[in-house]
XYZ file of C-alpha atoms in Angstrom:
563
model
C 11.506 -0.669 31.537
C 15.293 -0.064 31.415
C 15.829 -3.819 30.987
C 13.061 -5.727 29.270
C 12.669 -9.359 28.257
C 10.276 -10.211 25.427
C 9.118 -13.795 24.961
C 7.972 -14.403 21.377
C 5.934 -17.557 20.876
C 6.445 -18.540 17.270
C 9.637 -16.519 17.377
C 11.162 -18.267 14.383
C 7.939 -18.226 12.330
C 6.963 -15.768 9.638
C 5.650 -12.869 11.736
C 7.399 -13.691 15.001
C 10.711 -13.924 13.174
C 10.191 -10.568 11.512
C 9.329 -8.995 14.867
C 12.564 -10.401 16.264
C 14.482 -8.890 13.341
C 12.888 -5.494 13.944
C 13.732 -5.534 17.665
C 17.185 -7.083 17.339
C 19.913 -4.757 18.568
C 17.623 -2.593 20.711
C 19.457 -1.434 23.830
C 18.100 -2.881 27.075
C 16.032 -5.511 25.284
C 16.481 -9.273 25.441
C 14.436 -11.596 23.265
C 13.447 -15.172 23.937
C 12.823 -16.999 20.661
C 10.352 -19.737 21.548
C 8.567 -22.551 19.770
C 8.288 -26.311 19.719
C 11.704 -26.881 18.141
C 14.930 -25.922 19.904
C 16.851 -26.587 16.685
C 14.728 -24.197 14.634
C 14.867 -21.556 17.370
C 18.650 -21.807 17.566
C 19.036 -21.716 13.793
C 16.906 -18.597 13.565
C 18.707 -16.882 16.442
C 21.966 -17.387 14.562
C 20.627 -15.254 11.702
C 20.118 -12.216 13.945
C 22.700 -9.448 14.045
C 23.317 -9.917 17.787
C 22.447 -13.564 18.563
C 24.420 -13.544 21.803
C 21.959 -11.020 23.256
C 18.995 -13.372 22.970
C 17.782 -16.699 24.349
C 15.803 -19.613 22.988
C 13.148 -21.728 24.673
C 11.029 -24.758 23.894
C 7.354 -24.121 24.631
C 4.453 -26.343 23.650
C 1.204 -24.385 23.788
C -0.698 -27.643 24.334
C 1.152 -28.245 27.621
C 1.154 -26.370 30.935
C 1.971 -22.933 29.617
C 2.310 -21.176 32.966
C 4.802 -23.780 34.151
C 6.832 -23.461 30.952
C 6.805 -19.652 30.875
C 7.344 -18.830 34.556
C 11.085 -19.764 34.696
C 11.782 -17.463 31.744
C 10.371 -14.447 33.653
C 9.442 -12.342 30.607
C 8.085 -8.822 30.931
C 5.984 -9.097 27.772
C 4.613 -12.207 26.105
C 3.964 -12.003 22.358
C 1.873 -14.699 20.680
C 2.878 -14.782 16.989
C 1.825 -18.356 16.263
C -1.652 -18.952 14.843
C -3.764 -19.636 12.993
C -5.880 -17.876 15.591
C -9.058 -19.041 13.841
C -8.199 -22.661 14.752
C -7.110 -22.547 18.383
C -9.677 -25.149 19.404
C -11.809 -25.401 22.521
C -9.521 -23.182 24.640
C -8.359 -20.450 22.250
C -7.136 -18.130 25.036
C -4.775 -20.508 26.836
C -1.800 -18.178 26.279
C -3.801 -15.196 27.550
C -4.815 -17.138 30.646
C -1.175 -18.037 31.331
C -0.161 -14.366 31.024
C -2.886 -13.387 33.483
C -1.860 -16.091 35.913
C 1.764 -14.930 35.844
C 1.032 -11.171 35.679
C 2.807 -10.721 32.326
C 1.887 -8.124 29.721
C 0.518 -9.734 26.559
C 0.388 -8.918 22.827
C -0.695 -11.032 19.914
C -0.647 -10.672 16.138
C -4.082 -12.258 15.764
C -5.910 -11.841 12.466
C -9.078 -13.683 13.493
C -12.085 -11.408 14.002
C -13.722 -13.678 16.602
C -10.502 -14.117 18.547
C -9.786 -10.380 18.749
C -13.388 -9.516 19.630
C -13.391 -12.086 22.451
C -10.324 -10.657 24.193
C -12.433 -8.126 26.100
C -13.704 -10.894 28.413
C -10.374 -10.618 30.238
C -10.570 -6.860 30.781
C -11.520 -6.897 34.456
C -8.946 -9.563 35.308
C -6.204 -7.667 33.456
C -7.035 -4.445 35.271
C -6.862 -6.204 38.621
C -3.453 -7.622 37.694
C -2.266 -4.252 36.406
C -1.263 -5.616 33.002
C -2.229 -4.821 29.429
C -3.570 -7.463 27.066
C -3.724 -6.243 23.468
C -5.035 -8.408 20.649
C -4.668 -7.918 16.892
C -1.408 -5.948 17.121
C -0.752 -5.931 13.384
C -1.545 -3.969 10.227
C -5.118 -5.216 10.520
C -6.580 -3.562 12.607
C -3.966 -1.274 14.247
C -2.563 0.487 11.184
C -5.969 0.591 9.500
C -7.620 2.240 12.495
C -4.751 4.717 12.924
C -5.067 5.739 9.267
C -8.842 6.178 9.556
C -8.383 8.493 12.532
C -5.799 10.480 10.557
C -8.068 10.767 7.509
C -10.983 11.837 9.727
C -9.506 15.274 10.420
C -12.180 17.784 9.529
C -14.727 15.013 8.988
C -17.628 14.917 11.414
C -19.446 11.832 10.130
C -17.835 8.695 8.712
C -19.921 6.835 6.120
C -17.625 4.182 4.670
C -14.208 2.578 5.018
C -12.479 0.427 2.436
C -9.027 -1.020 2.817
C -6.704 -3.634 1.475
C -3.222 -5.037 1.629
C -1.298 -6.259 -1.412
C 1.870 -8.184 -0.524
C 4.716 -8.566 -2.965
C 4.655 -11.954 -4.720
C 8.087 -12.524 -3.187
C 7.039 -11.655 0.374
C 7.000 -15.224 1.652
C 3.612 -16.181 3.109
C 3.596 -18.370 6.218
C 1.748 -21.674 6.351
C -0.402 -20.525 9.272
C -1.575 -17.518 7.243
C -2.619 -19.858 4.434
C -4.362 -22.129 6.937
C -6.291 -19.177 8.329
C -7.442 -18.024 4.889
C -8.343 -21.576 3.823
C -10.445 -22.013 6.976
C -12.886 -19.232 6.051
C -12.631 -19.123 2.232
C -16.092 -19.224 0.692
C -17.840 -18.656 4.021
C -19.884 -15.701 5.210
C -18.033 -12.866 6.902
C -19.808 -10.388 9.187
C -19.524 -6.726 8.164
C -21.579 -3.521 7.774
C -23.529 -2.616 4.638
C -26.011 0.196 4.268
C -25.870 0.880 7.978
C -26.998 -2.657 8.839
C -25.248 -5.752 10.104
C -24.696 -7.905 7.030
C -22.394 -10.527 5.569
C -20.053 -10.841 2.633
C -18.441 -13.917 1.130
C -14.751 -14.392 1.876
C -12.499 -14.505 -1.204
C -15.540 -14.156 -3.484
C -16.531 -10.490 -2.948
C -13.936 -8.460 -4.861
C -12.911 -4.982 -5.949
C -10.063 -3.626 -8.055
C -7.944 -0.776 -6.721
C -4.702 1.026 -7.557
C -2.298 1.739 -4.707
C -0.487 4.953 -5.587
C 1.271 7.033 -2.925
C 1.455 10.608 -4.249
C 4.577 11.224 -6.309
C 5.660 7.554 -6.336
C 5.497 4.873 -8.982
C 2.138 3.186 -8.328
C 1.394 -0.484 -8.208
C -0.608 -1.816 -11.105
C -4.392 -2.136 -10.520
C -4.841 -5.051 -8.134
C -7.757 -7.387 -7.530
C -8.667 -7.492 -3.820
C -10.858 -10.177 -2.222
C -12.770 -9.851 1.036
C -10.972 -11.362 4.029
C -12.068 -12.003 7.603
C -10.044 -9.590 9.710
C -10.641 -7.842 13.067
C -11.164 -4.477 11.352
C -14.623 -5.521 10.165
C -15.841 -5.434 13.780
C -13.370 -3.199 15.575
C -13.701 -0.154 13.304
C -17.537 -0.026 13.406
C -17.279 -0.202 17.190
C -14.996 2.849 17.185
C -17.294 4.727 14.754
C -20.859 3.558 15.521
C -22.384 5.607 12.687
C -20.332 3.831 10.028
C -22.558 2.514 7.234
C -20.167 0.416 5.146
C -16.854 -1.351 5.679
C -14.893 -3.641 3.390
C -11.363 -5.003 3.880
C -9.545 -7.178 1.370
C -6.274 -8.793 0.397
C -4.728 -8.661 -3.056
C -2.204 -11.480 -3.448
C -0.402 -11.741 -6.788
C 0.099 -13.241 -9.338
C -3.574 -12.677 -10.083
C -3.992 -16.047 -11.792
C -3.325 -17.811 -8.456
C -5.622 -15.363 -6.676
C -8.436 -16.074 -9.122
C -7.853 -19.801 -8.787
C -8.259 -19.556 -5.026
C -11.438 -17.540 -5.527
C -12.806 -20.210 -7.864
C -12.197 -22.883 -5.229
C -13.889 -20.657 -2.638
C -16.990 -20.746 -4.846
C -17.054 -24.536 -4.444
C -17.273 -24.034 -0.687
C -19.911 -21.350 -1.142
C -22.127 -23.724 -3.111
C -21.533 -26.672 -0.793
C -19.426 -28.723 -3.211
C -16.518 -28.627 -0.759
C -16.778 -28.446 3.028
C -13.601 -26.369 3.399
C -10.350 -25.467 1.676
C -8.372 -26.308 4.813
C -7.194 -29.698 3.463
C -5.554 -27.827 0.564
C -3.651 -25.323 2.731
C -0.284 -27.048 2.329
C -0.735 -27.150 -1.460
C -1.657 -23.450 -1.541
C 1.383 -22.671 0.614
C 3.659 -24.514 -1.816
C 2.132 -22.819 -4.858
C 2.112 -19.227 -3.637
C 5.732 -19.427 -2.436
C 7.040 -20.932 -5.680
C 4.815 -19.784 -8.534
C 5.558 -16.098 -8.340
C 6.503 -13.328 -10.737
C 6.039 -9.595 -11.172
C 7.346 -6.539 -9.341
C 8.928 -7.067 -5.923
C 6.776 -4.350 -4.377
C 3.776 -4.352 -2.084
C 1.345 -1.874 -0.634
C -1.706 -1.019 1.392
C -4.593 1.414 1.094
C -7.351 2.834 3.272
C -10.120 4.958 1.737
C -12.847 6.796 3.635
C -15.944 8.748 2.674
C -17.950 10.970 4.960
C -19.230 14.500 5.550
C -17.806 17.617 7.174
C -19.595 19.916 9.608
C -21.271 21.772 6.725
C -22.629 18.576 5.198
C -20.142 18.537 2.316
C -19.077 15.104 1.128
C -15.431 14.212 1.739
C -13.507 11.343 0.137
C -9.870 10.656 0.960
C -7.460 7.780 0.617
C -4.146 6.804 2.171
C -1.643 4.837 0.130
C 1.467 2.954 1.243
C 4.148 1.463 -0.980
C 6.946 -0.815 0.223
C 9.866 -1.824 -1.973
C 11.550 -5.222 -1.977
C 11.909 -7.083 1.305
C 10.738 -4.171 3.452
C 7.040 -4.771 2.844
C 6.815 -8.131 4.668
C 8.022 -6.396 7.846
C 5.004 -4.078 8.079
C 2.547 -6.517 9.773
C 5.042 -6.933 12.646
C 5.735 -3.213 13.010
C 2.684 -2.566 15.188
C 4.030 -4.914 17.855
C 7.472 -3.346 17.439
C 6.014 0.137 17.931
C 4.063 -0.856 21.056
C 7.146 -2.490 22.574
C 9.304 0.544 21.809
C 6.717 2.765 23.486
C 6.869 0.521 26.555
C 10.658 0.869 26.597
C 10.203 4.641 26.429
C 7.923 4.576 29.487
C 4.671 4.880 27.535
C 3.018 1.573 28.405
C -0.607 0.979 27.357
C -3.158 1.276 30.120
C -4.017 -1.953 31.978
C -6.918 -3.934 30.586
C -7.766 -6.323 27.776
C -8.965 -5.023 24.431
C -8.450 -4.980 20.695
C -5.357 -2.944 19.856
C -7.108 -0.518 17.488
C -6.299 2.493 19.665
C -2.760 1.494 20.637
C -0.980 3.560 17.976
C -1.426 6.604 15.783
C -0.122 6.965 12.246
C 2.679 9.209 13.517
C 3.983 6.291 15.605
C 4.842 4.511 12.353
C 6.799 7.402 10.840
C 10.170 6.552 12.360
C 9.695 2.846 11.572
C 8.841 3.539 7.925
C 11.661 6.080 7.555
C 14.274 3.391 8.209
C 12.910 1.333 5.319
C 11.960 1.834 1.692
C 8.378 2.539 2.702
C 6.554 5.613 1.471
C 3.010 6.736 2.166
C 0.756 9.682 1.482
C -2.803 10.960 1.194
C -4.928 11.727 -1.829
C -8.030 13.870 -2.028
C -10.283 11.670 -4.112
C -12.742 12.869 -6.758
C -15.534 13.898 -4.417
C -13.137 15.977 -2.319
C -10.768 17.303 -4.996
C -12.799 20.307 -6.079
C -11.574 22.385 -9.048
C -7.894 21.592 -8.529
C -5.641 21.585 -11.637
C -4.845 18.165 -13.092
C -1.267 17.750 -11.865
C -2.059 19.145 -8.440
C -4.976 16.724 -8.195
C -2.860 13.761 -9.292
C 0.122 14.511 -7.028
C -1.883 15.041 -3.834
C 0.320 15.649 -0.821
C 3.452 15.324 -3.030
C 2.582 18.572 -4.839
C 4.652 20.620 -2.385
C 7.733 18.518 -3.195
C 7.907 20.144 -6.628
C 10.195 23.167 -7.145
C 8.316 26.476 -7.515
C 8.980 26.662 -11.273
C 7.276 23.292 -11.827
C 4.342 24.184 -9.595
C 3.869 27.432 -11.522
C 3.837 25.579 -14.865
C 1.240 23.027 -13.743
C -1.014 25.188 -11.563
C -3.300 25.698 -14.552
C -6.708 27.120 -13.681
C -7.422 28.855 -17.009
C -6.087 28.845 -20.545
C -2.576 30.284 -20.850
C 0.621 30.170 -22.875
C 4.329 29.742 -22.069
C 7.284 30.655 -24.275
C 10.891 29.535 -24.350
C 13.633 27.896 -26.400
C 14.515 24.285 -27.235
C 16.902 22.026 -29.101
C 15.584 19.109 -31.149
C 17.244 15.903 -32.334
C 15.547 13.590 -34.827
C 16.173 9.907 -35.528
C 17.637 8.841 -38.877
C 15.838 5.511 -39.360
C 13.241 5.648 -42.191
C 10.485 4.368 -39.872
C 11.409 7.016 -37.283
C 11.079 9.697 -39.959
C 7.638 8.416 -40.962
C 6.376 8.375 -37.362
C 7.778 11.849 -36.686
C 6.053 13.184 -39.791
C 2.704 11.579 -38.891
C 2.675 13.164 -35.432
C 4.182 16.461 -36.667
C 7.089 16.276 -34.261
C 9.500 19.234 -34.617
C 12.409 19.252 -37.049
C 16.009 18.975 -35.844
C 17.453 22.258 -34.594
C 20.054 23.440 -32.087
C 17.977 26.437 -31.034
C 14.325 26.955 -31.875
C 11.583 29.122 -30.316
C 8.875 27.208 -28.458
C 5.381 28.255 -27.508
C 3.139 25.944 -25.482
C -0.546 26.789 -25.247
C -2.559 25.203 -22.427
C -6.328 25.005 -22.808
C -8.082 23.970 -19.591
C -11.623 22.632 -19.770
C -13.664 20.074 -17.826
C -10.693 18.872 -15.770
C -8.699 18.163 -18.947
C -5.724 20.030 -20.363
C -4.948 20.359 -24.071
C -1.268 21.008 -24.669
C -0.385 22.554 -28.065
C 3.385 22.651 -28.606
C 4.621 24.946 -31.374
C 8.277 24.692 -32.407
C 8.892 27.565 -34.864
C 5.552 27.026 -36.603
C 5.520 23.220 -36.499
C 2.880 22.239 -33.950
C 1.488 19.071 -32.396
C -0.858 18.600 -29.494
C -2.058 16.122 -26.910
C -4.883 15.985 -24.395
C -4.115 15.114 -20.771
C -6.717 13.964 -18.251
C -7.100 11.914 -15.107
C -6.920 8.227 -16.007
C -9.646 5.745 -15.194
C -9.907 1.965 -15.116
C -6.540 0.440 -16.006
C -5.083 3.990 -15.981
C -6.402 4.869 -12.511
C -4.015 7.193 -10.627
C -2.190 7.925 -13.906
C -2.262 10.887 -16.265
C -3.870 9.697 -19.496
C -2.271 11.502 -22.458
C -3.987 11.152 -25.838
C -2.219 11.539 -29.179
C -4.845 10.827 -31.840
C -5.929 7.165 -31.501
C -3.245 6.419 -28.895
C -3.603 6.929 -25.140
C -0.639 6.602 -22.798
C -0.875 6.095 -19.017
C 1.838 8.137 -17.297
C 2.832 7.959 -13.637
C 3.974 11.195 -12.011
C 7.055 10.264 -9.991
C 9.048 12.811 -7.995
C 12.730 12.118 -7.311
C 15.096 14.737 -5.879
C 12.955 17.618 -7.095
C 12.589 16.200 -10.604
C 9.206 15.203 -12.009
C 9.490 12.015 -14.074
C 6.688 10.921 -16.389
C 6.886 7.130 -16.391
C 4.965 5.110 -18.972
C 2.853 2.365 -17.340
C 0.547 1.353 -20.181
C -0.872 2.331 -23.576
C -3.856 1.716 -25.817
C -4.771 2.172 -29.455
C -8.444 2.785 -30.225
C -9.189 1.568 -26.699
C -7.344 -1.753 -27.162
C -4.629 -2.467 -24.543
C -1.215 -3.107 -26.085
C 1.897 -4.792 -24.578
C 4.129 -2.325 -22.787
C 7.165 -3.851 -24.521
C 5.771 -2.610 -27.847
C 5.297 0.957 -26.653
C 7.344 3.923 -27.806
C 9.320 5.188 -24.854
C 12.237 7.107 -23.471
C 13.126 9.422 -20.617
C 10.687 12.250 -19.963
C 11.183 14.582 -17.045
C 10.833 18.158 -15.857
C 13.313 20.032 -13.682
C 14.032 23.543 -12.441
C 17.380 25.238 -12.968
C 18.246 28.901 -12.517
C 14.625 29.447 -11.559
C 13.352 28.296 -14.962
C 11.116 25.401 -15.898
C 13.114 22.910 -17.992
C 11.848 19.923 -19.964
C 13.460 16.851 -21.497
C 11.483 14.432 -23.667
C 12.783 11.426 -25.591
C 10.587 9.266 -27.822
C 11.937 6.120 -29.424
C 11.033 2.559 -30.330
C 12.977 -0.740 -30.396
C 12.266 -1.101 -34.129
C 13.741 2.200 -35.196
C 15.643 3.703 -32.265
C 15.217 7.386 -31.550
C 12.231 9.134 -33.125
C 12.651 12.576 -31.550
C 14.237 14.212 -28.543
C 13.513 17.759 -27.495
C 14.707 19.667 -24.449
C 14.718 23.274 -23.362
C 13.125 25.816 -21.050
C 9.921 27.815 -20.689
C 9.083 31.050 -18.936
C 6.141 30.985 -16.479
C 2.769 30.651 -18.226
C 0.800 33.819 -18.928
C -3.003 34.114 -19.276
C -4.312 34.295 -22.807
């Protein structure tokens, strides 16, 4: 389609508006921003980078849709309104209008029943030569694309878990809240143990850490079961699937838990529905917000390869700032861009699970602060060294000198030189003495001995005869996806973050005798590893707000040698 007109119903709403932003400025593309209010449509159009290239229209979905849409002559009709769970007695009125007019159709539906029911129009769509795709959003399009990607080398899929965790500042639309409120506390159809079963929406939970390899992870997030098309569409694509679970992890967690508590009232029959409270929830979640302006998504699979070996893998996505809220609309953007490139979906009506592959998202993510990657989880990791296991697909981003230092498969030692600076505060001196940190020196020999056993690494650092050691292992629980480093009674959770070839060790939490302590109380400072002149170089600073610098040591090491 060299010239293409896209009609977006709900074009100034949360998801329709974001789709318009993503498509704005595309050559040969004209948008029609449609809804019930001409004023709102015009106001939104004015916020676009090229408003003069687009039109507005007033369309009431309760009226004669075909008569309202026909004069606009769109090539593709996108329904981004909702809530799709509450479309009433004739939920497919927009689809029927598209069929009548012979217009291609997409929707961003998140209702499992609505998406599953779209197939009833398959024969009619084929006769008209148009495509009708339902659920063109992260759930289920991105989820299904990720599962297919993770399935490489896997012959049998046993389980799928997934979840989306929006930033607290993402801005949740009222229709999304209405949809969630409509099914909160009610049974949701899914697969468990290879059988058709049910879970309880917003009551069934799990905690998970989204951590793209080599990036600063999100903190462990509580996810609650939601009713999404994936719960039906993915088992249909993989009939042997035994278990599937999809959740959402809104933050702050206190609001999330409050919503879950109200869902229990519905579960036990004390409330008929949370729908009457949707407007209140909408007000609360868009005003009572704090925390990091970051969001993410994960998909984890477990299965078996051709030899019967168990495989467990996970895909992690992290979106910074305002880029995350755009992701649910990117599936529709990608489909439309493929149409513009002459790669239209085949005629017929179906769920959109097979419309895109993960590679179709690469160019869309690359334009934003969106990073993603794959981890080989415990069952699939094998005897990999700790840092290689923790970094996953980001391992190859490290310079060779850093890979050589951390590719520890047996006990070894590395030698080099360092300079050491000590703090002058009396408390800093006491702490340095307790932990046997090295004395101040401009040039001192260093020997680091690495003892590898049971997936853990003991690092013994000897600065001219003054030695101290720590034990590093793969973190669990609150330290999931972090390196847990133990110094005596203290354990520190460190994120491995790669930036421009430098490996940063970022403190994300700490404990004393197993008791979590506030991060603001923690000793801290810059800690990173680099490569220069082919050598491994380290820089470690340890300080505390009460006493300033405790110790700083930096230097280089030759490649490790077996003991």
